[in-house]
Amino acid sequence: MKIETMNKQLENEITIQKKMVDDLSKYESGEVVNDELPQLPNPKHLTEYMKEVLGDCREDLQVALCIIDLDHFKRYNDFHGCIEGNRCLQQVRNCIKTISSDRQGLLLHADGNEFICFLTDISAAVFVQLGESLRDAVEQLSLLFCWEQHAFQVTASVGGVHGLRGSFKDEAEMFSIAYEELYKAKSNGRNNVKIKFQ
């Protein structure tokens, strides 16, 4: 009975992996707007949207970009397997979508354990609160795993940048700054938020 169960689990894992590989080729080519696993827009769609917003004529338009990176996700995925890893990503996605649902912008599952949120018409104070809410929501999920005989949980580090539309040359500059802040959040012990204001 145990062998049959293990074989069934293995078949499921292989089926999901094959689907992910097939979806990835379409995802990277921009053939699809949505990445089926996290059900969010793909990178090409996000880049086009950011270019459109940053090219807006409104000088007073406030924009913000945050990168949410799951701490220790690889260890969680290794411990539980890719099916549970995908469920973990889906739970995080749902948290982020719920928290950012009343904001104008776009949410993207970037790569593996990384989510990107680009927002418009958002004040600095609200953006800081949003970043902390995202971090706290992931922690409250209590996604636990065991590593080297110790219990850990998946948390999130958030790096972001906020400013007026005209403060940024292009979307690449926004990403560069946000990733610098994410690195600071990771270097500062993880599970925290770092934001730069332009």
Coordinates of N, CA and C in Angstrom, one line a residue:
M1 N 0.8 -1.2 0.0 CA 0.0 0.0 0.0 C 0.9 1.3 0.0
K2 N 1.9 1.2 0.8 CA 2.8 2.4 0.9 C 3.5 2.6 -0.4
I3 N 3.9 1.5 -1.1 CA 4.6 1.6 -2.4 C 3.7 2.2 -3.4
E4 N 2.4 1.8 -3.4 CA 1.5 2.4 -4.4 C 1.3 3.9 -4.1
T5 N 1.2 4.3 -2.9 CA 1.0 5.7 -2.5 C 2.3 6.5 -3.0
M6 N 3.4 5.9 -2.7 CA 4.7 6.6 -3.2 C 4.7 6.8 -4.7
N7 N 4.3 5.7 -5.4 CA 4.3 5.7 -6.9 C 3.4 6.8 -7.4
K8 N 2.2 6.9 -6.7 CA 1.2 7.9 -7.1 C 1.7 9.3 -6.9
Q9 N 2.4 9.5 -5.8 CA 3.0 10.8 -5.5 C 4.1 11.2 -6.5
L10 N 4.9 10.2 -6.8 CA 5.9 10.4 -7.8 C 5.3 10.7 -9.2
E11 N 4.3 10.1 -9.6 CA 3.6 10.3 -10.9 C 3.1 11.8 -10.9
N12 N 2.5 12.2 -9.8 CA 2.0 13.6 -9.6 C 3.1 14.6 -9.8
E13 N 4.2 14.3 -9.1 CA 5.4 15.2 -9.1 C 5.9 15.3 -10.6
I14 N 6.0 14.2 -11.3 CA 6.5 14.2 -12.7 C 5.6 15.0 -13.6
T15 N 4.3 14.7 -13.4 CA 3.3 15.5 -14.2 C 3.3 17.0 -14.0
I16 N 3.5 17.4 -12.8 CA 3.6 18.8 -12.5 C 4.8 19.4 -13.1
Q17 N 6.0 18.7 -12.9 CA 7.2 19.2 -13.4 C 7.2 19.3 -14.9
K18 N 6.6 18.4 -15.6 CA 6.5 18.4 -17.1 C 5.7 19.7 -17.5
K19 N 4.5 19.9 -16.8 CA 3.7 21.0 -17.1 C 4.4 22.3 -16.9
M20 N 5.2 22.4 -15.8 CA 5.9 23.6 -15.4 C 7.0 23.9 -16.5
V21 N 7.6 22.9 -17.0 CA 8.6 23.1 -18.1 C 7.9 23.6 -19.4
D22 N 6.8 23.0 -19.7 CA 6.0 23.4 -20.9 C 5.5 24.8 -20.7
D23 N 5.0 25.2 -19.6 CA 4.5 26.5 -19.3 C 5.6 27.6 -19.3
L24 N 6.8 27.2 -18.8 CA 7.9 28.1 -18.8 C 8.3 28.6 -20.1
S25 N 8.4 27.7 -21.1 CA 8.8 28.2 -22.5 C 7.8 29.2 -23.0
K26 N 6.5 29.0 -22.8 CA 5.5 29.9 -23.2 C 5.6 31.2 -22.4
Y27 N 5.8 31.1 -21.1 CA 5.9 32.2 -20.2 C 7.1 33.1 -20.6
E28 N 8.2 32.6 -20.9 CA 9.4 33.4 -21.2 C 9.3 34.0 -22.6
S29 N 8.6 33.4 -23.5 CA 8.4 33.9 -24.9 C 7.4 35.0 -24.9
G30 N 6.6 35.1 -23.8 CA 5.6 36.2 -23.8 C 4.3 35.7 -24.4
E31 N 4.2 34.4 -24.8 CA 3.0 33.9 -25.5 C 1.7 34.0 -24.6
V32 N 2.0 33.9 -23.3 CA 0.8 34.0 -22.3 C 1.0 35.2 -21.4
V33 N -0.1 35.8 -21.1 CA -0.1 36.9 -20.2 C -0.1 36.5 -18.7
N34 N -0.7 35.3 -18.5 CA -0.7 34.8 -17.1 C 0.2 33.6 -17.0
D35 N 0.9 33.5 -15.8 CA 1.7 32.3 -15.4 C 0.7 31.5 -14.7
E36 N 0.3 30.3 -15.2 CA -0.8 29.5 -14.6 C -0.6 29.1 -13.2
L37 N 0.7 28.8 -12.8 CA 0.9 28.4 -11.4 C 0.5 29.4 -10.4
P38 N 1.1 30.6 -10.5 CA 0.6 31.7 -9.5 C -0.5 32.5 -10.0
Q39 N -0.9 32.3 -11.3 CA -2.0 33.1 -11.9 C -1.8 34.6 -11.8
L40 N -0.7 35.0 -12.3 CA -0.3 36.4 -12.3 C 0.3 36.8 -13.6
P41 N 0.3 38.1 -13.9 CA 0.9 38.6 -15.2 C 2.4 38.1 -15.4
N42 N 2.8 38.0 -16.6 CA 4.2 37.6 -16.8 C 5.1 38.8 -16.9
P43 N 6.5 38.6 -16.9 CA 7.4 39.8 -16.8 C 7.3 40.7 -18.0
K44 N 7.0 40.2 -19.2 CA 6.8 41.1 -20.4 C 5.7 42.1 -20.2
H45 N 4.6 41.6 -19.6 CA 3.4 42.4 -19.4 C 3.7 43.5 -18.3
L46 N 4.4 43.1 -17.3 CA 4.8 44.0 -16.2 C 5.7 45.1 -16.8
T47 N 6.7 44.8 -17.6 CA 7.6 45.8 -18.2 C 6.9 46.8 -19.0
E48 N 5.9 46.2 -19.9 CA 5.2 47.1 -20.7 C 4.3 48.1 -19.9
Y49 N 3.7 47.6 -18.8 CA 2.9 48.4 -18.0 C 3.7 49.5 -17.3
M50 N 4.9 49.1 -16.8 CA 5.8 50.1 -16.1 C 6.2 51.2 -17.1
K51 N 6.6 50.8 -18.3 CA 7.0 51.8 -19.3 C 5.9 52.8 -19.6
E52 N 4.6 52.2 -19.7 CA 3.5 53.1 -19.9 C 3.2 54.1 -18.8
V53 N 3.3 53.6 -17.5 CA 3.1 54.4 -16.4 C 4.2 55.5 -16.2
L54 N 5.5 55.1 -16.4 CA 6.6 56.0 -16.2 C 6.7 57.0 -17.4
G55 N 6.0 56.7 -18.5 CA 5.9 57.7 -19.6 C 4.7 58.6 -19.5
D56 N 3.9 58.5 -18.4 CA 2.8 59.3 -18.2 C 3.2 60.8 -18.0
C57 N 2.3 61.7 -18.4 CA 2.7 63.1 -18.3 C 2.5 63.7 -17.0
R58 N 1.8 63.0 -16.0 CA 1.6 63.5 -14.7 C 2.9 63.5 -13.9
E59 N 3.4 64.7 -13.6 CA 4.7 64.8 -12.8 C 4.5 64.4 -11.4
D60 N 3.2 64.6 -10.9 CA 3.0 64.4 -9.5 C 2.5 62.9 -9.2
L61 N 2.6 62.1 -10.2 CA 2.2 60.7 -10.0 C 3.2 60.0 -9.1
Q62 N 2.7 59.4 -8.0 CA 3.6 58.6 -7.1 C 3.6 57.2 -7.5
V63 N 4.7 56.6 -7.6 CA 4.9 55.2 -8.0 C 5.7 54.5 -7.0
A64 N 5.6 53.2 -6.9 CA 6.4 52.4 -6.0 C 6.6 50.9 -6.5
L65 N 7.7 50.4 -6.2 CA 8.0 49.0 -6.6 C 8.5 48.3 -5.4
C66 N 8.0 47.1 -5.1 CA 8.6 46.3 -4.1 C 8.8 44.9 -4.5
I67 N 9.8 44.3 -4.0 CA 10.2 42.9 -4.4 C 10.1 42.1 -3.1
I68 N 9.2 41.1 -3.1 CA 9.0 40.2 -2.0 C 9.7 38.9 -2.2
D69 N 10.7 38.6 -1.4 CA 11.5 37.4 -1.6 C 11.3 36.5 -0.4
L70 N 10.9 35.2 -0.6 CA 10.6 34.3 0.5 C 12.0 33.8 1.0
D71 N 12.1 33.9 2.3 CA 13.3 33.4 3.0 C 13.2 31.9 3.2
H72 N 14.3 31.3 2.9 CA 14.4 29.8 3.1 C 13.4 29.0 2.3
F73 N 12.9 29.5 1.2 CA 11.9 28.8 0.4 C 12.5 27.5 -0.2
K74 N 13.8 27.5 -0.6 CA 14.4 26.3 -1.2 C 14.4 25.2 -0.2
R75 N 14.7 25.5 1.1 CA 14.8 24.5 2.1 C 13.4 23.9 2.4
Y76 N 12.4 24.8 2.3 CA 11.0 24.4 2.5 C 10.6 23.4 1.3
N77 N 10.9 23.8 0.1 CA 10.6 23.0 -1.1 C 11.4 21.7 -1.0
D78 N 12.6 21.7 -0.6 CA 13.4 20.5 -0.5 C 12.8 19.5 0.6
F79 N 12.3 20.1 1.6 CA 11.8 19.3 2.8 C 10.4 18.7 2.4
H80 N 9.6 19.5 1.8 CA 8.2 19.1 1.6 C 7.9 18.5 0.2
G81 N 8.8 18.9 -0.8 CA 8.6 18.5 -2.2 C 7.9 19.6 -3.0
C82 N 8.0 19.5 -4.3 CA 7.5 20.6 -5.1 C 6.0 20.8 -5.1
I83 N 5.2 19.8 -4.8 CA 3.7 20.0 -4.7 C 3.4 20.9 -3.6
E84 N 4.0 20.7 -2.4 CA 3.8 21.5 -1.3 C 4.5 22.9 -1.5
G85 N 5.6 22.9 -2.2 CA 6.3 24.1 -2.5 C 5.4 25.0 -3.4
N86 N 4.6 24.4 -4.3 CA 3.7 25.2 -5.2 C 2.5 25.7 -4.3
R87 N 2.1 24.9 -3.4 CA 1.0 25.3 -2.5 C 1.4 26.5 -1.6
C88 N 2.7 26.5 -1.2 CA 3.3 27.6 -0.4 C 3.2 28.9 -1.2
L89 N 3.7 28.8 -2.5 CA 3.7 30.0 -3.4 C 2.3 30.5 -3.6
Q90 N 1.3 29.6 -3.7 CA -0.1 30.0 -3.9 C -0.6 30.7 -2.7
Q91 N -0.3 30.2 -1.5 CA -0.7 30.8 -0.3 C -0.2 32.2 -0.2
V92 N 1.1 32.4 -0.5 CA 1.8 33.7 -0.4 C 1.1 34.6 -1.5
R93 N 0.9 34.1 -2.7 CA 0.3 34.9 -3.7 C -1.1 35.4 -3.3
N94 N -1.9 34.5 -2.7 CA -3.2 34.9 -2.2 C -3.1 36.0 -1.1
C95 N -2.1 35.9 -0.2 CA -1.9 36.9 0.8 C -1.6 38.3 0.2
I96 N -0.6 38.3 -0.8 CA -0.2 39.5 -1.4 C -1.4 40.1 -2.2
K97 N -2.1 39.3 -2.9 CA -3.2 39.8 -3.7 C -4.3 40.4 -2.8
T98 N -4.6 39.8 -1.6 CA -5.6 40.3 -0.7 C -5.1 41.6 -0.1
I99 N -3.9 41.7 0.3 CA -3.4 43.0 0.9 C -3.3 44.1 -0.1
S100 N -2.9 43.8 -1.3 CA -2.8 44.9 -2.3 C -4.0 45.0 -3.3
S101 N -5.1 44.4 -3.0 CA -6.2 44.4 -3.9 C -6.9 45.7 -4.1
D102 N -6.8 46.6 -3.0 CA -7.4 47.9 -3.2 C -6.5 49.0 -3.7
R103 N -5.3 48.5 -4.1 CA -4.3 49.5 -4.7 C -4.3 49.3 -6.2
Q104 N -3.9 50.4 -6.9 CA -3.8 50.4 -8.3 C -2.4 50.0 -8.7
G105 N -2.3 49.0 -9.6 CA -1.0 48.5 -10.0 C -1.0 47.1 -10.5
L106 N 0.1 46.4 -10.4 CA 0.3 45.1 -11.0 C 1.1 44.2 -10.1
L107 N 0.7 43.0 -9.9 CA 1.5 42.0 -9.1 C 2.0 40.9 -10.0
L108 N 3.2 40.5 -9.8 CA 3.9 39.5 -10.6 C 4.6 38.5 -9.8
H109 N 4.5 37.2 -10.2 CA 5.4 36.2 -9.7 C 6.6 36.1 -10.6
A110 N 7.7 36.6 -10.1 CA 8.9 36.8 -10.9 C 9.6 35.5 -11.3
D111 N 10.1 34.9 -10.2 CA 10.9 33.7 -10.5 C 11.1 32.9 -9.2
G112 N 10.6 31.7 -9.2 CA 10.8 30.8 -8.0 C 10.1 31.4 -6.8
N113 N 10.9 32.0 -5.9 CA 10.3 32.5 -4.6 C 10.2 34.0 -4.5
E114 N 10.1 34.6 -5.7 CA 10.1 36.1 -5.7 C 8.8 36.6 -6.3
F115 N 8.2 37.6 -5.7 CA 7.1 38.3 -6.2 C 7.4 39.8 -6.3
I116 N 6.8 40.4 -7.3 CA 7.1 41.9 -7.6 C 5.7 42.6 -7.6
C117 N 5.7 43.7 -6.9 CA 4.5 44.5 -6.8 C 4.8 45.9 -7.3
F118 N 4.2 46.4 -8.4 CA 4.3 47.7 -8.9 C 3.0 48.5 -8.7
L119 N 3.1 49.6 -8.0 CA 1.9 50.4 -7.6 C 2.0 51.8 -8.0
T120 N 0.8 52.4 -8.3 CA 0.7 53.8 -8.6 C -0.3 54.5 -7.7
D121 N -0.2 55.8 -7.7 CA -1.0 56.6 -6.8 C -1.0 56.1 -5.4
I122 N 0.2 55.9 -4.8 CA 0.3 55.4 -3.5 C 1.3 56.3 -2.7
S123 N 0.9 56.8 -1.5 CA 1.8 57.6 -0.7 C 2.9 56.8 -0.1
A124 N 3.9 57.5 0.3 CA 5.1 56.9 1.0 C 4.6 56.1 2.3
A125 N 3.8 56.8 3.0 CA 3.3 56.2 4.3 C 2.5 54.9 4.1
V126 N 1.6 55.0 3.1 CA 0.8 53.8 2.8 C 1.7 52.7 2.2
F127 N 2.7 53.0 1.4 CA 3.6 52.0 0.9 C 4.4 51.3 2.0
V128 N 4.9 52.1 2.9 CA 5.6 51.5 4.1 C 4.7 50.5 4.8
Q129 N 3.5 50.9 5.1 CA 2.5 50.1 5.8 C 2.2 48.8 5.0
L130 N 2.1 49.0 3.7 CA 1.8 47.8 2.8 C 3.0 46.8 2.9
G131 N 4.2 47.3 2.8 CA 5.4 46.4 2.9 C 5.4 45.6 4.2
E132 N 5.1 46.3 5.3 CA 5.1 45.6 6.6 C 3.9 44.6 6.7
S133 N 2.8 45.0 6.1 CA 1.7 44.1 6.1 C 2.0 42.8 5.3
L134 N 2.7 43.0 4.1 CA 3.1 41.8 3.3 C 4.0 40.9 4.1
R135 N 5.0 41.5 4.7 CA 6.0 40.7 5.5 C 5.3 40.0 6.6
D136 N 4.4 40.7 7.4 CA 3.7 40.1 8.5 C 2.7 39.0 8.1
A137 N 2.1 39.2 6.9 CA 1.1 38.2 6.4 C 1.8 36.9 6.1
V138 N 3.0 36.9 5.5 CA 3.7 35.7 5.2 C 4.1 35.0 6.5
E139 N 4.6 35.8 7.4 CA 5.0 35.2 8.7 C 3.8 34.5 9.4
Q140 N 2.6 35.1 9.3 CA 1.4 34.5 10.0 C 0.9 33.2 9.3
L141 N 1.4 33.0 8.1 CA 1.0 31.7 7.4 C 1.6 30.5 8.2
S142 N 2.7 30.7 8.9 CA 3.4 29.6 9.7 C 3.7 28.4 8.8
L143 N 4.4 28.7 7.7 CA 4.8 27.6 6.7 C 6.1 27.0 7.3
L144 N 5.9 25.9 8.0 CA 7.1 25.3 8.8 C 7.8 24.2 8.0
F145 N 9.0 24.1 8.3 CA 9.8 23.0 7.7 C 11.0 22.7 8.7
C146 N 11.6 21.5 8.5 CA 12.7 21.1 9.4 C 14.0 21.1 8.6
W147 N 15.0 21.6 9.2 CA 16.3 21.7 8.6 C 17.4 21.5 9.6
E148 N 18.2 20.4 9.4 CA 19.3 20.0 10.3 C 18.7 19.9 11.7
Q149 N 17.6 19.2 11.8 CA 17.0 18.8 13.1 C 16.4 20.0 13.9
H150 N 16.2 21.1 13.2 CA 15.6 22.3 13.8 C 14.4 22.7 13.0
A151 N 13.4 23.3 13.6 CA 12.2 23.8 13.0 C 12.4 25.2 12.5
F152 N 12.0 25.5 11.3 CA 12.1 26.9 10.8 C 10.7 27.2 10.1
Q153 N 10.5 28.5 9.7 CA 9.4 28.8 8.9 C 9.8 29.8 7.8
V154 N 9.0 29.7 6.8 CA 9.2 30.6 5.6 C 8.7 32.0 6.0
T155 N 9.6 33.0 5.8 CA 9.3 34.4 6.1 C 9.6 35.1 4.8
A156 N 9.4 36.5 4.8 CA 9.6 37.3 3.6 C 10.5 38.5 3.9
S157 N 11.4 38.7 3.0 CA 12.2 40.0 3.0 C 11.6 40.8 1.9
V158 N 11.5 42.1 2.2 CA 10.9 43.0 1.2 C 11.8 44.2 1.0
G159 N 12.1 44.4 -0.3 CA 12.9 45.6 -0.7 C 12.1 46.5 -1.6
G160 N 12.1 47.8 -1.4 CA 11.2 48.6 -2.3 C 11.8 50.0 -2.5
V161 N 11.1 50.7 -3.4 CA 11.5 52.1 -3.7 C 10.2 52.8 -4.0
H162 N 10.2 54.1 -3.6 CA 9.0 55.0 -3.8 C 9.4 56.4 -4.2
G163 N 8.7 57.0 -5.1 CA 9.0 58.3 -5.5 C 8.0 58.8 -6.5
L164 N 8.2 60.1 -7.0 CA 7.4 60.6 -8.1 C 7.9 60.0 -9.4
R165 N 6.9 59.9 -10.3 CA 7.2 59.3 -11.6 C 8.5 59.8 -12.2
G166 N 8.7 61.2 -12.2 CA 9.8 61.8 -12.8 C 11.1 61.6 -12.1
S167 N 11.1 60.9 -10.9 CA 12.3 60.7 -10.2 C 13.1 59.5 -10.8
F168 N 12.5 58.7 -11.7 CA 13.1 57.6 -12.2 C 13.3 57.7 -13.7
K169 N 14.5 57.3 -14.2 CA 14.8 57.3 -15.6 C 14.0 56.3 -16.4
D170 N 13.9 55.1 -15.8 CA 13.1 54.1 -16.5 C 12.8 53.0 -15.5
E171 N 12.2 51.9 -15.9 CA 11.8 50.8 -15.0 C 13.1 50.1 -14.5
A172 N 14.1 50.0 -15.3 CA 15.4 49.4 -14.9 C 16.0 50.0 -13.7
E173 N 15.9 51.3 -13.6 CA 16.4 52.0 -12.5 C 15.6 51.7 -11.2
M174 N 14.3 51.6 -11.4 CA 13.4 51.2 -10.2 C 13.8 49.8 -9.7
F175 N 14.0 48.9 -10.6 CA 14.3 47.5 -10.3 C 15.7 47.5 -9.6
S176 N 16.6 48.2 -10.1 CA 18.0 48.3 -9.5 C 18.0 48.7 -8.1
I177 N 17.2 49.8 -7.8 CA 17.1 50.3 -6.4 C 16.4 49.4 -5.5
A178 N 15.3 48.8 -6.0 CA 14.5 47.9 -5.2 C 15.3 46.6 -4.8
Y179 N 16.1 46.1 -5.8 CA 16.9 45.0 -5.5 C 18.0 45.3 -4.5
E180 N 18.6 46.5 -4.5 CA 19.6 47.0 -3.5 C 18.9 46.9 -2.1
E181 N 17.7 47.4 -2.1 CA 17.0 47.4 -0.8 C 16.7 46.0 -0.3
L182 N 16.4 45.1 -1.2 CA 16.1 43.7 -0.9 C 17.3 43.1 -0.3
Y183 N 18.5 43.4 -0.9 CA 19.8 42.9 -0.4 C 20.0 43.3 1.0
K184 N 19.7 44.6 1.3 CA 19.9 45.1 2.6 C 19.0 44.4 3.6
A185 N 17.7 44.1 3.2 CA 16.8 43.4 4.0 C 17.3 42.0 4.3
K186 N 17.8 41.3 3.3 CA 18.3 40.0 3.5 C 19.6 40.0 4.4
S187 N 20.4 41.0 4.2 CA 21.7 41.1 5.0 C 21.4 41.5 6.4
N188 N 20.2 42.0 6.7 CA 19.9 42.5 8.0 C 19.1 41.5 8.8
G189 N 19.3 40.2 8.4 CA 18.7 39.1 9.2 C 17.4 38.6 8.6
R190 N 17.0 39.0 7.4 CA 15.8 38.6 6.8 C 14.5 38.9 7.5
N191 N 13.4 38.6 6.9 CA 12.1 38.9 7.6 C 11.9 40.4 8.0
N192 N 12.4 41.3 7.1 CA 12.2 42.7 7.4 C 12.0 43.5 6.1
V193 N 11.7 44.7 6.2 CA 11.4 45.6 5.0 C 12.4 46.8 5.0
K194 N 12.9 47.0 3.8 CA 13.8 48.1 3.5 C 13.3 48.9 2.3
I195 N 13.1 50.2 2.5 CA 12.5 51.0 1.4 C 13.3 52.2 1.2
K196 N 13.6 52.6 -0.1 CA 14.3 53.9 -0.4 C 13.3 54.8 -0.9
F197 N 13.4 56.1 -0.5 CA 12.5 57.1 -1.0 C 13.3 58.1 -1.9
Q198 N 12.8 58.2 -3.1 CA 13.5 59.1 -4.1 C 13.0 60.5 -4.0

